[in-house]
XYZ file of C-alpha atoms in Angstrom:
640
model
C 74.111 51.849 77.574
C 70.744 50.137 77.908
C 70.067 48.306 81.139
C 66.911 46.227 81.766
C 65.483 46.344 85.264
C 62.786 44.213 86.854
C 59.422 45.843 86.348
C 57.959 44.330 89.617
C 59.321 44.288 93.098
C 58.200 41.597 95.440
C 58.763 40.948 99.256
C 61.229 37.995 99.865
C 59.196 34.929 100.659
C 62.056 33.305 102.549
C 63.451 36.332 104.296
C 60.263 38.244 104.799
C 62.150 41.430 103.570
C 60.879 44.049 101.211
C 63.925 44.045 98.805
C 62.270 46.523 96.439
C 61.807 49.016 99.162
C 65.312 48.587 100.442
C 66.674 49.199 96.758
C 64.608 52.338 96.363
C 65.861 53.851 99.660
C 69.469 53.050 98.546
C 68.851 54.599 95.100
C 67.289 57.613 96.663
C 70.336 58.008 98.854
C 72.623 57.758 95.861
C 70.623 60.309 93.810
C 71.180 62.975 96.597
C 74.672 63.203 95.207
C 73.194 64.805 91.986
C 71.299 67.585 93.791
C 74.447 69.903 93.946
C 74.844 69.358 90.232
C 71.172 70.232 89.409
C 71.472 73.345 91.709
C 74.507 74.376 89.856
C 72.845 73.929 86.607
C 69.898 76.119 87.627
C 72.370 78.744 89.057
C 74.127 78.818 85.746
C 71.129 79.024 83.548
C 69.789 81.930 85.867
C 72.997 83.772 85.321
C 72.934 83.200 81.672
C 69.411 84.526 81.595
C 70.438 87.642 83.508
C 73.362 88.198 81.126
C 71.054 87.972 78.147
C 68.837 90.607 79.785
C 71.924 92.698 80.312
C 73.019 92.180 76.659
C 69.667 93.285 75.454
C 69.930 96.540 77.555
C 73.439 97.190 76.048
C 72.235 96.617 72.481
C 69.263 98.884 72.899
C 71.686 101.688 74.026
C 74.077 100.951 71.150
C 71.207 100.928 68.559
C 70.156 104.452 69.815
C 73.705 105.558 68.788
C 73.026 105.000 65.094
C 71.399 108.428 64.277
C 74.165 110.210 66.356
C 76.901 108.825 63.876
C 75.209 110.394 60.900
C 76.184 113.842 59.505
C 72.398 114.228 58.372
C 71.243 114.141 61.933
C 73.039 117.497 62.677
C 72.853 119.092 59.125
C 69.153 118.583 58.454
C 67.549 121.707 56.848
C 64.094 123.065 56.880
C 62.556 125.361 54.264
C 60.286 128.230 55.620
C 58.076 129.459 52.880
C 55.995 132.757 53.045
C 53.716 133.548 50.203
C 54.003 137.065 48.750
C 50.917 139.058 47.786
C 48.389 136.351 48.605
C 46.728 134.415 51.498
C 46.898 131.085 49.902
C 48.953 128.227 51.259
C 52.599 127.938 50.163
C 51.890 124.301 49.338
C 49.683 125.518 46.489
C 52.614 127.145 44.769
C 55.723 125.236 45.912
C 56.969 122.320 47.949
C 60.560 121.955 48.687
C 62.792 119.019 49.807
C 66.085 119.652 51.302
C 69.299 117.536 51.551
C 71.702 118.222 54.469
C 74.018 119.896 52.021
C 71.496 122.782 51.131
C 72.860 126.164 51.758
C 71.475 128.288 54.709
C 70.278 131.388 52.840
C 67.003 133.279 51.601
C 65.416 132.984 48.227
C 62.689 134.605 46.260
C 61.055 132.248 43.948
C 58.249 133.269 41.484
C 56.507 130.508 39.552
C 55.370 132.033 36.367
C 53.899 128.865 34.670
C 53.942 125.090 35.244
C 55.412 122.680 32.725
C 52.731 120.851 30.818
C 52.825 117.958 28.491
C 51.707 118.277 24.853
C 48.166 116.827 24.534
C 45.762 116.157 21.617
C 42.106 115.541 22.172
C 39.596 114.068 19.761
C 35.959 114.954 19.464
C 33.389 112.770 21.457
C 32.317 109.582 19.747
C 29.176 107.708 20.476
C 30.903 104.545 21.655
C 34.575 103.631 22.576
C 34.131 100.005 21.642
C 32.230 100.378 18.278
C 34.184 99.730 15.056
C 35.294 103.064 13.452
C 35.090 101.670 9.905
C 38.226 103.182 8.629
C 41.388 101.635 7.525
C 44.969 102.981 6.877
C 47.806 104.180 8.919
C 49.337 107.284 10.356
C 52.853 108.146 11.809
C 53.343 109.131 15.527
C 56.599 111.149 15.887
C 57.984 112.256 19.172
C 61.609 113.543 19.516
C 63.785 111.284 17.445
C 61.415 108.376 17.591
C 58.624 107.433 15.308
C 56.130 104.615 14.772
C 53.549 103.803 12.095
C 50.172 102.899 13.528
C 48.116 100.707 11.219
C 44.372 100.591 11.843
C 41.668 98.305 10.369
C 37.971 99.095 9.723
C 37.096 96.744 12.613
C 39.125 98.846 15.095
C 37.442 100.853 17.841
C 38.503 103.967 19.649
C 39.893 101.745 22.366
C 41.819 99.698 20.055
C 43.483 102.684 18.470
C 44.468 103.962 21.880
C 46.064 100.527 22.701
C 48.023 100.542 19.490
C 49.456 104.042 20.225
C 50.348 103.177 23.599
C 52.065 99.877 22.523
C 54.297 101.739 20.213
C 56.315 102.564 23.357
C 57.944 105.700 21.937
C 57.224 108.078 24.802
C 53.375 108.637 24.408
C 50.477 107.692 26.377
C 47.010 107.289 25.001
C 43.786 106.781 26.943
C 40.113 107.521 26.731
C 38.012 110.118 28.628
C 34.245 110.408 27.997
C 34.710 108.539 24.660
C 37.487 110.883 23.660
C 40.833 109.706 22.462
C 43.595 111.538 24.483
C 47.183 111.263 23.191
C 49.606 112.851 25.595
C 53.452 113.051 25.955
C 54.667 110.953 28.950
C 56.984 113.921 29.883
C 56.167 117.555 30.657
C 57.723 120.505 28.869
C 59.682 120.790 25.620
C 62.531 118.599 26.585
C 64.946 120.598 24.564
C 67.910 118.519 23.415
C 70.730 118.241 20.917
C 71.546 115.497 18.627
C 73.966 114.632 15.616
C 72.441 112.460 13.104
C 74.149 110.503 10.478
C 72.253 110.793 7.257
C 72.572 108.775 4.188
C 72.373 110.629 0.955
C 69.577 109.532 -1.312
C 69.098 109.759 -5.176
C 66.612 112.781 -5.064
C 66.523 116.240 -3.790
C 65.574 115.320 -0.351
C 67.116 113.373 2.587
C 64.852 112.891 5.645
C 65.958 113.788 9.192
C 64.921 111.539 12.082
C 63.533 113.949 14.708
C 60.255 115.710 15.409
C 60.208 119.321 16.385
C 63.574 120.282 15.023
C 64.778 123.897 15.362
C 65.845 124.573 11.621
C 67.880 127.526 12.632
C 70.211 125.358 14.862
C 71.422 123.597 11.733
C 74.609 125.040 10.306
C 76.730 124.256 7.342
C 77.333 120.577 6.533
C 80.900 119.252 5.997
C 81.734 116.207 4.050
C 85.352 115.313 3.916
C 87.099 118.644 2.749
C 83.908 120.047 1.168
C 81.574 122.353 3.096
C 77.749 122.896 1.943
C 76.240 126.160 3.136
C 72.821 126.275 4.604
C 70.604 128.568 2.586
C 72.941 128.254 -0.382
C 73.458 124.600 -1.129
C 70.513 123.307 1.005
C 67.655 124.274 3.160
C 65.800 122.512 6.121
C 61.987 122.147 5.373
C 59.146 120.265 7.193
C 57.951 116.987 5.675
C 54.201 117.359 5.800
C 53.803 113.630 4.910
C 55.626 112.273 7.896
C 55.657 115.228 10.283
C 59.479 115.194 10.351
C 62.060 117.373 8.662
C 64.319 116.980 5.673
C 67.316 118.331 3.964
C 66.309 119.861 0.592
C 69.274 120.125 -1.783
C 68.967 123.182 -3.809
C 71.678 123.122 -6.527
C 74.238 120.815 -8.139
C 76.609 121.042 -5.345
C 75.683 118.250 -2.989
C 77.198 115.014 -1.585
C 77.268 111.985 -3.715
C 74.544 109.309 -3.615
C 74.845 106.645 -0.748
C 77.550 108.784 0.980
C 76.899 109.876 4.693
C 77.061 112.982 6.320
C 76.484 114.401 9.957
C 73.706 116.921 10.742
C 73.672 118.532 14.222
C 70.596 120.088 15.455
C 68.502 121.043 18.495
C 64.974 119.461 18.875
C 62.119 119.355 21.291
C 62.108 115.734 22.666
C 58.832 115.871 24.354
C 56.674 117.400 21.726
C 54.849 114.897 19.177
C 52.979 114.924 15.914
C 50.213 112.718 14.412
C 50.479 112.486 10.684
C 48.041 110.609 8.487
C 49.675 108.582 5.633
C 47.704 109.214 2.660
C 47.647 108.213 -1.113
C 48.964 110.977 -3.374
C 46.442 111.961 -6.152
C 47.015 114.391 -9.073
C 44.585 116.803 -10.728
C 45.009 119.060 -13.769
C 43.959 122.553 -13.528
C 43.775 125.548 -16.071
C 45.395 128.790 -15.206
C 42.535 131.400 -14.633
C 42.828 134.272 -17.116
C 43.309 137.777 -15.307
C 43.271 136.368 -11.808
C 45.808 135.441 -9.162
C 43.605 132.534 -7.821
C 42.793 129.154 -9.240
C 40.215 126.983 -7.499
C 41.039 123.393 -6.305
C 37.764 121.602 -6.823
C 38.526 118.726 -4.223
C 36.554 117.611 -1.300
C 38.274 117.042 1.927
C 41.525 118.424 0.652
C 44.462 118.038 2.838
C 46.209 121.484 2.177
C 49.541 120.383 3.633
C 50.073 117.819 0.958
C 49.435 120.249 -2.059
C 52.559 120.473 -4.363
C 52.969 122.018 -7.886
C 55.821 120.669 -9.980
C 58.303 123.520 -10.792
C 56.835 125.972 -8.118
C 57.670 126.434 -4.404
C 54.942 126.779 -1.750
C 55.625 130.093 0.176
C 57.655 131.630 -2.582
C 55.435 131.039 -5.663
C 52.082 130.260 -4.258
C 50.101 129.507 -0.963
C 46.888 127.664 -0.381
C 44.039 129.866 0.878
C 40.155 129.886 1.123
C 38.635 130.455 -2.304
C 37.634 134.097 -2.340
C 34.616 133.209 -4.529
C 33.610 130.155 -2.405
C 34.711 129.819 1.189
C 33.735 126.228 1.195
C 36.585 125.613 -1.333
C 40.373 126.003 -1.323
C 42.358 127.929 -3.988
C 45.906 128.545 -5.132
C 46.939 131.998 -4.680
C 49.872 132.913 -6.786
C 52.373 135.211 -5.130
C 55.402 134.809 -7.339
C 56.188 132.842 -10.525
C 53.135 131.295 -12.033
C 51.904 129.419 -15.208
C 50.720 131.625 -18.079
C 47.085 132.534 -18.327
C 45.060 129.633 -19.799
C 47.954 127.159 -19.452
C 47.200 123.574 -17.847
C 49.468 122.643 -14.942
C 49.218 119.661 -12.547
C 48.539 119.572 -8.829
C 49.569 116.749 -6.569
C 47.661 116.384 -3.204
C 45.967 114.108 -0.880
C 42.413 114.160 0.493
C 40.959 113.123 3.785
C 38.116 110.836 2.757
C 39.375 107.794 4.640
C 41.359 109.669 7.384
C 40.800 108.393 10.868
C 42.615 111.186 12.450
C 40.567 113.880 10.489
C 37.364 111.941 11.320
C 38.158 112.042 15.062
C 38.884 115.695 14.955
C 42.178 115.017 16.861
C 44.144 117.244 14.389
C 42.072 120.224 14.935
C 44.274 123.226 15.947
C 42.333 124.934 18.622
C 42.397 125.197 22.432
C 39.782 122.448 22.837
C 41.724 119.843 20.784
C 45.363 120.791 21.245
C 47.457 121.858 24.261
C 51.057 122.812 23.329
C 53.964 121.531 25.466
C 55.199 124.184 27.892
C 58.255 124.575 29.964
C 57.927 125.623 33.570
C 59.084 129.238 33.915
C 60.499 130.553 37.235
C 62.173 133.720 38.343
C 64.731 133.005 41.197
C 66.102 136.070 42.951
C 65.341 138.011 39.725
C 66.828 135.497 37.343
C 64.393 133.865 34.796
C 64.947 130.192 34.266
C 62.916 127.514 32.635
C 62.910 123.785 33.093
C 60.901 120.936 31.241
C 59.761 119.354 34.552
C 57.801 120.653 37.596
C 60.387 118.753 39.829
C 63.585 120.694 39.715
C 66.696 119.588 41.476
C 69.444 121.443 39.765
C 68.454 124.982 40.289
C 69.395 125.566 44.027
C 72.050 123.384 45.630
C 70.758 120.614 47.794
C 66.965 121.604 47.166
C 64.463 119.963 45.055
C 61.604 122.260 44.032
C 58.146 120.752 43.262
C 56.154 123.221 41.488
C 52.417 123.264 42.225
C 51.017 126.402 40.869
C 51.562 130.047 39.827
C 52.603 132.394 42.478
C 55.516 133.875 44.625
C 57.083 132.826 47.810
C 60.041 133.708 49.940
C 61.958 130.746 51.114
C 64.397 130.681 53.979
C 66.536 127.691 54.434
C 67.209 127.185 58.171
C 69.013 124.484 60.226
C 66.634 121.968 61.662
C 67.961 120.759 65.045
C 64.832 118.678 65.707
C 66.110 115.471 64.437
C 69.370 115.888 66.459
C 67.315 116.620 69.699
C 65.050 113.688 69.284
C 68.000 111.269 68.519
C 69.928 112.456 71.727
C 66.750 112.205 73.841
C 66.174 108.591 72.539
C 69.817 107.668 73.263
C 69.761 109.276 76.844
C 66.644 107.249 77.601
C 68.166 103.885 76.545
C 71.438 104.762 78.232
C 69.523 105.468 81.464
C 67.749 102.175 81.038
C 70.930 100.383 80.900
C 72.344 102.181 83.914
C 69.201 101.410 85.918
C 69.774 97.714 85.152
C 73.331 97.802 86.125
C 72.593 99.631 89.454
C 69.690 97.238 90.382
C 71.536 94.008 89.615
C 74.904 95.190 91.119
C 73.461 96.137 94.349
C 70.404 93.863 95.093
C 70.687 91.187 97.832
C 70.136 87.460 97.260
C 66.853 85.837 98.222
C 66.676 84.921 101.842
C 66.162 81.195 101.914
C 65.481 81.122 105.726
C 63.658 83.537 107.906
C 65.374 81.886 110.956
C 69.117 81.901 111.127
C 70.728 78.407 111.426
C 67.359 76.767 110.728
C 67.378 73.415 108.817
C 64.150 74.588 107.052
C 64.863 76.573 103.873
C 62.229 78.683 102.144
C 61.720 78.189 98.460
C 61.610 81.138 96.068
C 58.102 81.716 94.847
C 59.131 82.689 91.242
C 62.058 83.051 88.900
C 62.568 86.786 89.740
C 63.118 85.881 93.393
C 65.588 83.083 92.673
C 67.686 85.253 90.458
C 67.886 88.182 92.970
C 71.505 89.039 93.850
C 73.070 86.655 91.467
C 74.907 89.512 89.645
C 75.755 91.433 92.784
C 79.192 92.692 92.553
C 79.650 91.393 89.095
C 82.784 92.703 87.451
C 81.456 92.960 83.979
C 78.429 95.191 85.131
C 80.541 97.627 87.190
C 83.387 97.836 84.700
C 80.934 98.531 81.950
C 79.438 101.227 83.986
C 82.786 102.699 84.836
C 83.937 102.657 81.193
C 80.750 104.283 79.954
C 80.964 107.011 82.613
C 84.563 107.812 81.706
C 83.633 108.111 77.861
C 80.770 110.521 78.649
C 82.900 112.727 80.831
C 86.000 112.835 78.798
C 87.544 115.677 76.644
C 87.826 114.962 72.849
C 88.846 116.941 69.833
C 91.319 119.707 69.516
C 91.709 123.098 71.431
C 90.483 124.877 68.363
C 87.038 123.183 68.541
C 84.387 125.291 69.985
C 83.067 122.317 72.009
C 84.925 119.245 73.299
C 82.899 117.993 76.186
C 79.339 116.692 76.107
C 78.311 118.871 79.228
C 78.832 121.960 77.009
C 75.994 120.529 74.793
C 73.599 120.031 77.740
C 74.410 116.260 78.074
C 75.732 115.665 81.566
C 75.429 113.079 84.613
C 72.497 113.683 86.795
C 73.472 115.601 90.016
C 71.242 113.370 92.312
C 73.186 111.525 94.949
C 76.437 113.123 93.547
C 75.838 111.490 90.221
C 76.350 107.867 91.590
C 73.597 106.482 89.332
C 75.530 107.266 86.149
C 72.357 108.289 84.334
C 72.275 111.334 82.068
C 70.295 114.632 81.875
C 69.658 116.392 78.641
C 69.133 120.289 78.543
C 67.576 120.895 75.046
C 67.904 124.689 75.558
C 71.597 124.452 76.040
C 71.988 122.103 73.129
C 69.944 124.415 70.785
C 72.295 127.319 71.863
C 75.342 125.195 70.984
C 73.816 124.216 67.677
C 73.297 127.977 66.803
C 76.815 128.661 67.860
C 78.787 126.064 65.926
C 76.708 123.079 64.595
C 79.767 121.559 63.010
C 81.547 121.385 66.205
C 78.472 119.787 67.890
C 78.399 117.168 65.298
C 81.947 116.471 65.521
C 81.868 116.018 69.255
C 78.767 113.853 69.310
C 80.074 111.687 66.442
C 83.441 111.115 68.234
C 81.792 110.307 71.569
C 79.199 108.091 69.758
C 82.042 106.030 68.011
C 83.861 105.596 71.397
C 80.561 104.465 73.047
C 79.804 102.119 70.236
C 83.439 100.456 70.454
C 82.647 99.979 74.173
C 79.435 98.409 73.724
C 80.999 96.144 71.091
C 83.564 94.919 73.694
C 80.646 93.905 75.893
C 78.246 92.393 73.444
C 80.045 91.514 70.260
C 79.580 87.902 69.106
C 82.594 87.983 66.795
C 85.301 85.463 67.537
C 88.956 86.053 68.333
C 91.669 83.587 68.326
C 93.571 82.864 71.650
C 96.420 80.534 70.889
C 94.960 77.300 69.441
C 91.494 78.270 70.604
C 88.947 80.934 69.791
C 86.418 82.864 72.099
C 83.760 85.450 71.691
C 85.045 88.919 71.430
C 82.255 90.459 73.769
C 82.627 89.868 77.493
C 78.926 88.864 77.726
C 78.794 86.254 74.984
C 82.236 85.031 76.110
C 80.972 84.523 79.769
C 77.797 83.052 78.545
C 79.715 80.541 76.364
C 81.812 79.506 79.522
C 78.510 78.953 81.557
C 76.873 76.909 78.705
C 79.947 74.699 78.617
C 79.674 74.233 82.309
C 76.071 73.203 82.098
C 76.952 70.812 79.255
C 79.676 69.219 81.447
C 77.274 68.986 84.409
C 74.568 67.401 82.409
C 77.171 64.771 81.068
C 78.295 64.136 84.681
C 74.651 63.457 85.598
C 74.059 61.216 82.707
C 77.317 59.208 83.422
C 76.412 59.009 87.118
C 72.950 57.733 86.284
C 74.310 54.895 84.128
C 76.561 53.936 86.988
C 73.971 53.857 89.683
C 71.491 52.035 87.343
C 74.046 49.364 86.835
C 74.575 49.379 90.604
C 70.664 49.027 91.003
C 70.681 46.017 88.586
C 73.451 44.386 90.502
C 71.457 44.892 93.836
C 68.636 43.055 92.304
C 70.838 40.188 91.429
C 72.452 40.141 94.694
C 69.303 40.123 96.808
C 67.751 37.610 94.587
C 70.809 35.291 95.084
C 70.508 35.958 98.887
C 66.892 35.045 98.753
C 67.580 31.934 96.832
C 70.341 30.971 99.517
C 68.038 31.591 102.401
C 65.302 29.374 100.865
C 67.922 26.558 100.575
C 68.980 27.046 104.192
C 65.340 27.087 105.278
C 64.774 23.846 103.362
C 67.781 22.285 104.978
C 66.624 23.450 108.458
C 63.248 21.938 107.903
C 64.658 18.701 106.792
C 67.031 18.520 109.695
C 64.135 19.351 112.065
C 62.008 16.560 110.581
C 64.888 14.002 110.985
C 65.380 15.095 114.664
C 61.767 14.688 115.259
C 61.755 11.253 113.750
C 64.691 10.150 115.803
C 63.287 11.464 118.991
C 59.986 9.601 118.551
C 61.891 6.356 117.622
C 64.049 6.602 120.779
C 61.090 7.015 123.131
C 59.375 4.031 121.792
């Protein structure tokens, strides 16, 4: 409701009274009725503030319980490593991460070698950005994955590295000192097994899809009711053109064209190969009379691609340096061979336009090629290998991070430090809560008058003074303290448990003033003795007490709502009481607002009333003046 009041107050001209001041005094007297309401609002807000402080202390103690409810707090393990036969740090050989489930025991661990990734390194080039001037393509094969890398004459060393990396088959490629480095993304051999479905082709060879196959792992092949024997019906041979392997069918007994069959084999998933794709050329040679050698007069011959129709490499011939000219290659006949003077054809590829040969990255020496290697360890006398230097499946609950070659003795021990620190943190928060309850429950209210029965009241100088004693004797405070002390001192668990009371773990109420403060003391030595005696019983006891305390804290500070009849209220006693006080404040504020509207209306009516009185007095004064004039005139007339 909006009420317009006069903006000026003037003294009555007729009455001579200061109506404005009279109204102000009357309004001042009426507003004194609001003072108790404002005082009550201040009191309620101060209590709300104190309860919020109390709630913060309770929540801090409750949060400190969290680690005490975790199994890992009491089962944490520590590895103690001692190097054998050396003064170097154990960190240079082995680092160990333990889970709480790790077995307490002693281990001897000897790291024989680290797992390394296969790597190929090119010769140093003059520039990493200059075009290499070669065009063509090569295969990259790793495990069961392969990619064809096509390069142009305008490509630089950096471009080639980017193309290999972009193939995304498990290889990394980068540049160091203008050298191309191709490296497997994973260390070790990565031994794995695979069953591949192969489609029978029209020729004698069917390619397999993996690199690094172990041919000895391939057994017989069964198609339907027919079994084909390895070594009789087929053999497994390397495919020099693609770097993979292939099934070579040896006789007439073979699966029909376009049919499918399964081949199971072991392969190294982390090893890779680079294989140039070259054009196949042919050259006719004449068999040298009286010699087992025939010279192959070809520059930059790729010896891996040489084939002679009707003859088998390794059985009938081999490619070797020419005994008469070490700069050339020759066919060395070791089995069946053409007749002396006969002409035969040799198929081959050369390396004239080979990018990989030009870079020297295919050179088989220690400078250019590092083989993949599994990590080798001896644990308690048992030899084991793994593809990775991070091993989490060797010792239960332990992850071994291999750093270098060497031998260590490892003892897995219980680590009680986390439990000690967690209990210390809880005791500190719990004691802070008890201190708050003790101070607020026992403090006296602010002395508003230094003189008894005096009409003059002193005003608190600050909020702290005004709030003193407002929670003295508060039931929520002393009941919370009582309930907490009961939980701390009670016995829990079974008779079979080694420990069932906190004092047995070194957690007890302080003895000062007979323990009236309710504060706790923590004897770490006694706790460590208990952990050494039966850590499981310690954990069970602390977990149980922590859950009980957590439930008690919830009953005090929980903001969850519970239904009571047709209404609902906060579950925690503090939020519930704060809600009650906040409702009271709202009601008082509404009462003040309503009262202000009433007295404002009354003020307006006063203005109207006094204005009417002033108007009436003006009329009376006018009439009195008129009568006085008339009487004066009559008196003058009579005397004459």
